[in-house]
Amino acid sequence: MSAAPGSDGVLVDRYGRVARDLRVSLTDKCNLRCTYCMPAEGLPWLAGPELLTDEEIVRLVRVAVELLGVTEVRFTGGEPLIRPGLVDIVTAVAALQPRPRVSLTTNGIGLDRLAPALRAAGLDRVNVSLDTLDPDRFTTLTRRPRLDAVLAGLAGAAAVGLSPVKINSVLMRGVNEDEAPALLRFALDHDYQLRIIEQMPLDAQHGWARGTMVTAEEILASLRTAFDLSPDPAERGAAPAETWLVDGGPARVGVIASVTRPFCGDCDRTRLTADGQVRACLFATEESDLRAALRAGADDDELARRWRTAMWGKRAGHGIDDPAFLQPTRPMSAIGG
């Protein structure tokens, strides 16, 4: 067991895990209404003063990189592309020393337009959420007829070299569970990398049920109806996806089995919400407020100390398998995926 948090320059927890991957939510708002994320009418959005400013985001990321050993920064939402200052934020973060690897998780709408500026700003790559290739299903799942915009965003990202372009897909029973092979074929044909994610209990309506979730085993069985999958010999490390070689490689497909095959023991993530709260885990029910300290005049060392203390309290696992598990008090749109 590690010693209590001190000033050793890393975000270590009591189980010895070190967080080097920072996920930063830039907004709680989104231009889609995915059924597994939020209700059709949306959610009560954070008021403007509650959100971190561009300068506050950059400062906290700088503290994480310079004082806490973070080497990867992923911007999320809500939908990060609708944050007006996104390009400037990416520019500032990519200029930090040591330079972190900078990525973005997006629904892809508008990415074709913004991709050149984001690439020039220093963005390294993107993850694009895409759960179906069927226009009618897309409209049903997202409550918006925008599939063409997402596909254009994927193509735009690839065109400017934001690679590898990764696709994140969630399969839902009775909705799109049959689409795994088609999604993989699409990814292979366009040189994208597919990651299929087990549906997690992060919806605002608390409608998730384990019995209706499409499991990793079912996902793999579906993929194997059309492809030969073999274990990937590459070291997985802290990556959330377990990967397989497709038809002998070099192409790969990943499955993120957060529910049935949790990888908490290797987790290296820390999260910053759009309103300046540190979350030690995506499923955490507690947060630590950095915004108040920052606005009260805390210096960088104090912010780093508070961040280390927040991460020291990280649980051994996410707790989904605990019969008493309670879904997070805030939906995914507010805390970043």
Short mmCIF file of C-alpha atoms in Angstrom, two decimals:
data_model
loop_
_atom_site.label_atom_id
_atom_site.label_comp_id
_atom_site.label_asym_id
_atom_site.label_seq_id
_atom_site.Cartn_x
_atom_site.Cartn_y
_atom_site.Cartn_z
CA MET A 1 0.00 0.00 0.00
CA SER A 2 1.29 3.47 -0.87
CA ALA A 3 2.01 6.16 1.66
CA ALA A 4 -0.47 8.97 2.24
CA PRO A 5 -0.65 11.57 -0.55
CA GLY A 6 2.21 14.02 -0.40
CA SER A 7 4.08 16.23 -2.84
CA ASP A 8 5.70 13.55 -4.97
CA GLY A 9 4.25 14.95 -8.20
CA VAL A 10 1.82 12.15 -9.10
CA LEU A 11 -1.84 11.33 -8.57
CA VAL A 12 -1.56 8.07 -6.66
CA ASP A 13 -4.34 6.31 -4.80
CA ARG A 14 -4.15 4.04 -1.76
CA TYR A 15 -4.01 0.98 -4.03
CA GLY A 16 -0.91 2.20 -5.82
CA ARG A 17 -2.58 3.18 -9.09
CA VAL A 18 -1.21 6.34 -10.69
CA ALA A 19 -3.52 8.57 -12.75
CA ARG A 20 -1.82 9.90 -15.87
CA ASP A 21 -4.86 10.17 -18.14
CA LEU A 22 -7.05 13.25 -17.57
CA ARG A 23 -10.58 13.44 -18.97
CA VAL A 24 -11.89 17.02 -19.11
CA SER A 25 -15.58 17.74 -19.67
CA LEU A 26 -15.90 21.11 -21.45
CA THR A 27 -19.68 21.40 -21.30
CA ASP A 28 -22.72 19.50 -20.09
CA LYS A 29 -24.71 20.46 -23.19
CA CYS A 30 -25.13 18.27 -26.27
CA ASN A 31 -26.78 18.63 -29.67
CA LEU A 32 -28.05 15.03 -29.59
CA ARG A 33 -30.41 13.33 -27.14
CA CYS A 34 -29.12 9.75 -27.06
CA THR A 35 -31.60 7.54 -25.26
CA TYR A 36 -28.95 5.99 -22.99
CA CYS A 37 -27.65 9.38 -21.89
CA MET A 38 -30.46 11.88 -21.40
CA PRO A 39 -34.20 12.38 -21.80
CA ALA A 40 -35.69 13.82 -24.99
CA GLU A 41 -36.28 17.21 -23.38
CA GLY A 42 -32.69 17.49 -22.23
CA LEU A 43 -31.52 18.26 -18.71
CA PRO A 44 -31.25 21.29 -16.44
CA TRP A 45 -28.01 22.76 -17.81
CA LEU A 46 -25.32 24.27 -15.66
CA ALA A 47 -25.58 28.04 -15.33
CA GLY A 48 -22.85 30.03 -17.05
CA PRO A 49 -21.04 31.10 -13.86
CA GLU A 50 -20.87 27.49 -12.70
CA LEU A 51 -18.84 26.45 -15.72
CA LEU A 52 -15.09 26.80 -15.73
CA THR A 53 -13.84 29.53 -18.03
CA ASP A 54 -11.40 28.71 -20.81
CA GLU A 55 -8.57 30.17 -18.74
CA GLU A 56 -9.57 28.14 -15.67
CA ILE A 57 -9.66 24.92 -17.69
CA VAL A 58 -6.20 25.57 -19.11
CA ARG A 59 -4.81 26.41 -15.68
CA LEU A 60 -6.13 23.23 -14.08
CA VAL A 61 -4.86 21.13 -16.97
CA ARG A 62 -1.47 22.83 -16.62
CA VAL A 63 -1.41 21.94 -12.92
CA ALA A 64 -2.22 18.33 -13.82
CA VAL A 65 0.52 18.16 -16.46
CA GLU A 66 3.29 20.16 -14.78
CA LEU A 67 2.78 19.20 -11.14
CA LEU A 68 0.88 15.89 -11.17
CA GLY A 69 2.41 13.85 -13.97
CA VAL A 70 -0.55 13.73 -16.37
CA THR A 71 0.57 12.74 -19.86
CA GLU A 72 -2.77 12.29 -21.68
CA VAL A 73 -5.58 14.85 -21.90
CA ARG A 74 -8.94 13.90 -23.43
CA PHE A 75 -11.61 16.57 -23.92
CA THR A 76 -15.20 15.36 -23.60
CA GLY A 77 -18.67 16.77 -22.96
CA GLY A 78 -21.60 16.79 -23.26
CA GLU A 79 -20.45 17.60 -26.76
CA PRO A 80 -17.08 19.41 -26.70
CA LEU A 81 -17.37 20.71 -30.27
CA ILE A 82 -20.06 23.16 -29.13
CA ARG A 83 -17.68 24.82 -26.64
CA PRO A 84 -16.89 28.20 -28.30
CA GLY A 85 -13.29 28.31 -27.02
CA LEU A 86 -12.38 24.73 -27.93
CA VAL A 87 -9.66 25.53 -30.47
CA ASP A 88 -7.98 28.03 -28.13
CA ILE A 89 -8.11 25.52 -25.25
CA VAL A 90 -6.50 22.82 -27.41
CA THR A 91 -3.83 25.27 -28.56
CA ALA A 92 -2.91 26.18 -24.98
CA VAL A 93 -2.87 22.59 -23.73
CA ALA A 94 -0.82 21.32 -26.67
CA ALA A 95 1.76 24.00 -25.88
CA LEU A 96 2.34 22.74 -22.32
CA GLN A 97 5.68 21.22 -21.37
CA PRO A 98 6.05 18.33 -21.13
CA ARG A 99 3.58 18.14 -23.99
CA PRO A 100 0.62 15.85 -23.23
CA ARG A 101 -1.05 13.79 -25.91
CA VAL A 102 -4.33 15.58 -26.67
CA SER A 103 -7.49 13.88 -27.90
CA LEU A 104 -11.22 14.50 -28.15
CA THR A 105 -14.37 12.40 -27.73
CA THR A 106 -17.22 13.77 -29.84
CA ASN A 107 -20.45 12.84 -31.58
CA GLY A 108 -18.85 14.12 -34.78
CA ILE A 109 -21.43 16.74 -35.71
CA GLY A 110 -19.46 19.70 -37.08
CA LEU A 111 -16.15 17.87 -36.90
CA ASP A 112 -15.64 18.12 -40.67
CA ARG A 113 -15.70 21.91 -40.32
CA LEU A 114 -13.52 22.14 -37.20
CA ALA A 115 -11.04 19.34 -37.90
CA PRO A 116 -8.47 21.47 -39.80
CA ALA A 117 -8.34 24.10 -37.04
CA LEU A 118 -8.17 21.48 -34.30
CA ARG A 119 -5.35 19.66 -36.07
CA ALA A 120 -3.45 22.92 -36.49
CA ALA A 121 -4.04 23.69 -32.80
CA GLY A 122 -2.31 20.46 -31.78
CA LEU A 123 -5.10 17.91 -31.40
CA ASP A 124 -3.65 14.44 -31.96
CA ARG A 125 -6.70 12.25 -32.53
CA VAL A 126 -10.45 11.79 -32.02
CA ASN A 127 -12.99 9.24 -30.78
CA VAL A 128 -16.36 9.55 -32.50
CA SER A 129 -19.53 8.03 -31.08
CA LEU A 130 -21.53 6.07 -33.68
CA ASP A 131 -23.98 3.37 -32.64
CA THR A 132 -25.66 2.56 -35.94
CA LEU A 133 -25.25 2.95 -39.69
CA ASP A 134 -28.99 2.92 -40.29
CA PRO A 135 -30.46 6.44 -40.65
CA ASP A 136 -33.81 5.51 -39.09
CA ARG A 137 -32.16 3.78 -36.14
CA PHE A 138 -29.83 6.73 -35.71
CA THR A 139 -32.79 9.07 -35.47
CA THR A 140 -34.48 6.77 -32.96
CA LEU A 141 -31.36 6.45 -30.81
CA THR A 142 -30.30 10.09 -30.85
CA ARG A 143 -33.68 11.74 -31.49
CA ARG A 144 -31.98 13.75 -34.25
CA PRO A 145 -31.67 12.91 -38.01
CA ARG A 146 -27.94 13.66 -38.18
CA LEU A 147 -26.21 10.46 -39.32
CA ASP A 148 -24.84 12.12 -42.46
CA ALA A 149 -23.22 14.82 -40.32
CA VAL A 150 -21.49 12.22 -38.13
CA LEU A 151 -20.17 10.34 -41.17
CA ALA A 152 -18.89 13.62 -42.62
CA GLY A 153 -17.17 14.35 -39.32
CA LEU A 154 -15.39 11.00 -39.38
CA ALA A 155 -14.19 11.59 -42.93
CA GLY A 156 -13.08 15.11 -42.09
CA ALA A 157 -11.03 13.93 -39.12
CA ALA A 158 -9.30 11.27 -41.20
CA ALA A 159 -8.60 13.74 -44.01
CA VAL A 160 -6.52 16.02 -41.76
CA GLY A 161 -4.64 13.21 -40.02
CA LEU A 162 -6.43 13.04 -36.66
CA SER A 163 -5.52 9.40 -36.48
CA PRO A 164 -6.15 6.79 -35.46
CA VAL A 165 -9.78 7.78 -35.82
CA LYS A 166 -11.67 5.61 -33.33
CA ILE A 167 -15.37 4.82 -33.36
CA ASN A 168 -17.13 4.20 -30.04
CA SER A 169 -20.31 2.14 -30.33
CA VAL A 170 -22.86 1.06 -27.72
CA LEU A 171 -25.11 -1.88 -28.53
CA MET A 172 -28.56 -2.13 -26.98
CA ARG A 173 -30.78 -5.16 -26.91
CA GLY A 174 -33.72 -4.94 -29.25
CA VAL A 175 -32.35 -1.77 -30.83
CA ASN A 176 -29.02 -2.25 -32.63
CA GLU A 177 -27.51 -5.41 -31.15
CA ASP A 178 -27.27 -6.97 -34.63
CA GLU A 179 -25.01 -4.25 -36.03
CA ALA A 180 -21.61 -5.26 -34.64
CA PRO A 181 -20.42 -6.93 -37.87
CA ALA A 182 -21.64 -4.05 -40.04
CA LEU A 183 -19.95 -1.47 -37.82
CA LEU A 184 -16.69 -3.39 -37.94
CA ARG A 185 -16.86 -3.76 -41.73
CA PHE A 186 -17.48 -0.01 -42.03
CA ALA A 187 -14.50 0.73 -39.78
CA LEU A 188 -12.21 -1.60 -41.71
CA ASP A 189 -13.28 -0.15 -45.06
CA HIS A 190 -12.44 3.38 -43.91
CA ASP A 191 -9.34 2.57 -41.83
CA TYR A 192 -11.06 3.54 -38.58
CA GLN A 193 -10.67 1.63 -35.32
CA LEU A 194 -13.86 0.28 -33.75
CA ARG A 195 -14.44 0.02 -30.00
CA ILE A 196 -17.74 -1.50 -28.85
CA ILE A 197 -18.72 -0.56 -25.31
CA GLU A 198 -21.02 -2.38 -22.93
CA GLN A 199 -23.88 -0.08 -21.99
CA MET A 200 -23.13 1.40 -18.58
CA PRO A 201 -25.50 2.76 -15.88
CA LEU A 202 -24.93 6.42 -16.66
CA ASP A 203 -28.32 7.50 -17.96
CA ALA A 204 -30.17 10.38 -16.38
CA GLN A 205 -33.41 8.39 -16.24
CA HIS A 206 -31.77 5.49 -14.32
CA GLY A 207 -33.33 3.11 -16.82
CA TRP A 208 -30.28 0.84 -17.17
CA ALA A 209 -30.78 -2.80 -16.28
CA ARG A 210 -28.11 -5.49 -16.29
CA GLY A 211 -30.49 -8.03 -17.81
CA THR A 212 -31.01 -5.97 -20.95
CA MET A 213 -27.35 -5.08 -21.47
CA VAL A 214 -25.55 -6.61 -24.46
CA THR A 215 -22.49 -8.24 -22.89
CA ALA A 216 -18.93 -8.49 -24.17
CA GLU A 217 -19.39 -12.21 -24.82
CA GLU A 218 -22.45 -11.51 -26.94
CA ILE A 219 -20.62 -8.76 -28.83
CA LEU A 220 -17.71 -11.08 -29.61
CA ALA A 221 -20.04 -13.88 -30.66
CA SER A 222 -21.80 -11.52 -33.05
CA LEU A 223 -18.51 -10.30 -34.55
CA ARG A 224 -17.34 -13.88 -35.03
CA THR A 225 -20.28 -14.59 -37.32
CA ALA A 226 -18.47 -12.51 -39.95
CA PHE A 227 -14.82 -12.27 -38.86
CA ASP A 228 -12.07 -14.41 -37.41
CA LEU A 229 -10.91 -12.92 -34.10
CA SER A 230 -7.70 -13.88 -32.33
CA PRO A 231 -6.18 -12.51 -29.11
CA ASP A 232 -4.07 -9.39 -29.57
CA PRO A 233 -0.50 -10.12 -28.44
CA ALA A 234 0.16 -6.44 -27.72
CA GLU A 235 0.33 -5.35 -24.08
CA ARG A 236 -3.02 -3.91 -22.97
CA GLY A 237 -1.65 -1.80 -20.13
CA ALA A 238 -4.23 0.62 -18.75
CA ALA A 239 -6.28 0.74 -21.96
CA PRO A 240 -10.00 0.17 -21.31
CA ALA A 241 -10.47 -1.89 -24.47
CA GLU A 242 -9.54 -5.53 -24.75
CA THR A 243 -8.51 -5.94 -28.39
CA TRP A 244 -8.54 -8.73 -30.95
CA LEU A 245 -6.81 -9.13 -34.30
CA VAL A 246 -9.35 -9.22 -37.13
CA ASP A 247 -8.78 -11.95 -39.73
CA GLY A 248 -5.17 -12.30 -38.61
CA GLY A 249 -4.44 -8.58 -38.38
CA PRO A 250 -3.07 -6.01 -38.52
CA ALA A 251 -6.56 -4.55 -38.09
CA ARG A 252 -7.95 -4.73 -34.57
CA VAL A 253 -11.29 -4.40 -32.85
CA GLY A 254 -11.79 -3.56 -29.19
CA VAL A 255 -14.48 -4.34 -26.64
CA ILE A 256 -14.79 -2.24 -23.51
CA ALA A 257 -16.45 -4.48 -20.93
CA SER A 258 -16.75 -2.09 -18.01
CA VAL A 259 -19.58 -4.11 -16.48
CA THR A 260 -18.74 -7.78 -17.06
CA ARG A 261 -14.94 -7.57 -17.21
CA PRO A 262 -14.00 -4.52 -15.13
CA PHE A 263 -10.45 -3.25 -15.46
CA CYS A 264 -10.42 -1.05 -12.36
CA GLY A 265 -7.16 -2.54 -11.08
CA ASP A 266 -5.29 -0.93 -13.97
CA CYS A 267 -7.25 2.33 -14.15
CA ASP A 268 -5.05 5.39 -14.73
CA ARG A 269 -7.76 8.05 -15.12
CA THR A 270 -8.74 11.20 -13.31
CA ARG A 271 -11.68 13.35 -14.37
CA LEU A 272 -12.47 17.05 -14.27
CA THR A 273 -16.10 18.07 -14.75
CA ALA A 274 -17.25 21.12 -16.65
CA ASP A 275 -17.90 22.90 -13.35
CA GLY A 276 -14.51 22.16 -11.85
CA GLN A 277 -15.06 19.01 -9.78
CA VAL A 278 -12.54 16.18 -9.58
CA ARG A 279 -14.02 12.71 -9.98
CA ALA A 280 -11.79 9.78 -9.14
CA CYS A 281 -14.05 7.41 -11.11
CA LEU A 282 -16.71 7.76 -13.79
CA PHE A 283 -19.14 6.02 -11.40
CA ALA A 284 -18.18 8.02 -8.32
CA THR A 285 -20.94 9.48 -6.18
CA GLU A 286 -18.60 12.02 -4.57
CA GLU A 287 -16.67 14.92 -6.07
CA SER A 288 -13.95 17.28 -4.87
CA ASP A 289 -14.35 20.97 -5.69
CA LEU A 290 -11.37 22.66 -7.35
CA ARG A 291 -13.37 25.54 -8.78
CA ALA A 292 -14.06 27.11 -5.40
CA ALA A 293 -10.42 26.89 -4.37
CA LEU A 294 -9.25 28.27 -7.69
CA ARG A 295 -11.63 31.23 -7.52
CA ALA A 296 -10.70 31.86 -3.89
CA GLY A 297 -7.11 32.47 -4.94
CA ALA A 298 -5.44 29.09 -4.31
CA ASP A 299 -1.99 28.81 -5.85
CA ASP A 300 -0.95 25.94 -8.10
CA ASP A 301 0.62 23.94 -5.28
CA GLU A 302 -2.60 24.11 -3.26
CA LEU A 303 -4.68 23.02 -6.25
CA ALA A 304 -2.29 20.12 -6.80
CA ARG A 305 -2.53 19.13 -3.14
CA ARG A 306 -6.32 19.09 -3.26
CA TRP A 307 -6.25 17.03 -6.44
CA ARG A 308 -3.90 14.46 -4.90
CA THR A 309 -6.14 14.22 -1.84
CA ALA A 310 -9.19 13.64 -4.06
CA MET A 311 -7.49 10.82 -5.93
CA TRP A 312 -6.21 9.20 -2.73
CA GLY A 313 -9.83 8.38 -1.86
CA LYS A 314 -10.46 6.46 -5.10
CA ARG A 315 -12.24 3.14 -4.50
CA ALA A 316 -10.73 -0.20 -5.47
CA GLY A 317 -13.48 -0.75 -8.06
CA HIS A 318 -16.41 1.03 -9.65
CA GLY A 319 -18.96 -0.90 -7.57
CA ILE A 320 -21.34 -1.86 -10.38
CA ASP A 321 -21.34 -5.44 -9.16
CA ASP A 322 -22.25 -4.43 -5.63
CA PRO A 323 -25.95 -5.24 -4.98
CA ALA A 324 -26.22 -1.88 -3.25
CA PHE A 325 -24.77 0.01 -6.22
CA LEU A 326 -26.30 3.43 -6.74
CA GLN A 327 -26.05 5.10 -10.11
CA PRO A 328 -24.04 8.34 -10.16
CA THR A 329 -25.95 11.39 -9.07
CA ARG A 330 -25.15 13.17 -12.30
CA PRO A 331 -25.62 11.82 -15.85
CA MET A 332 -22.75 11.20 -18.24
CA SER A 333 -23.42 14.46 -20.09
CA ALA A 334 -22.40 16.38 -16.97
CA ILE A 335 -19.28 14.42 -16.06
CA GLY A 336 -17.68 13.38 -19.33
CA GLY A 337 -17.41 9.93 -20.86
#
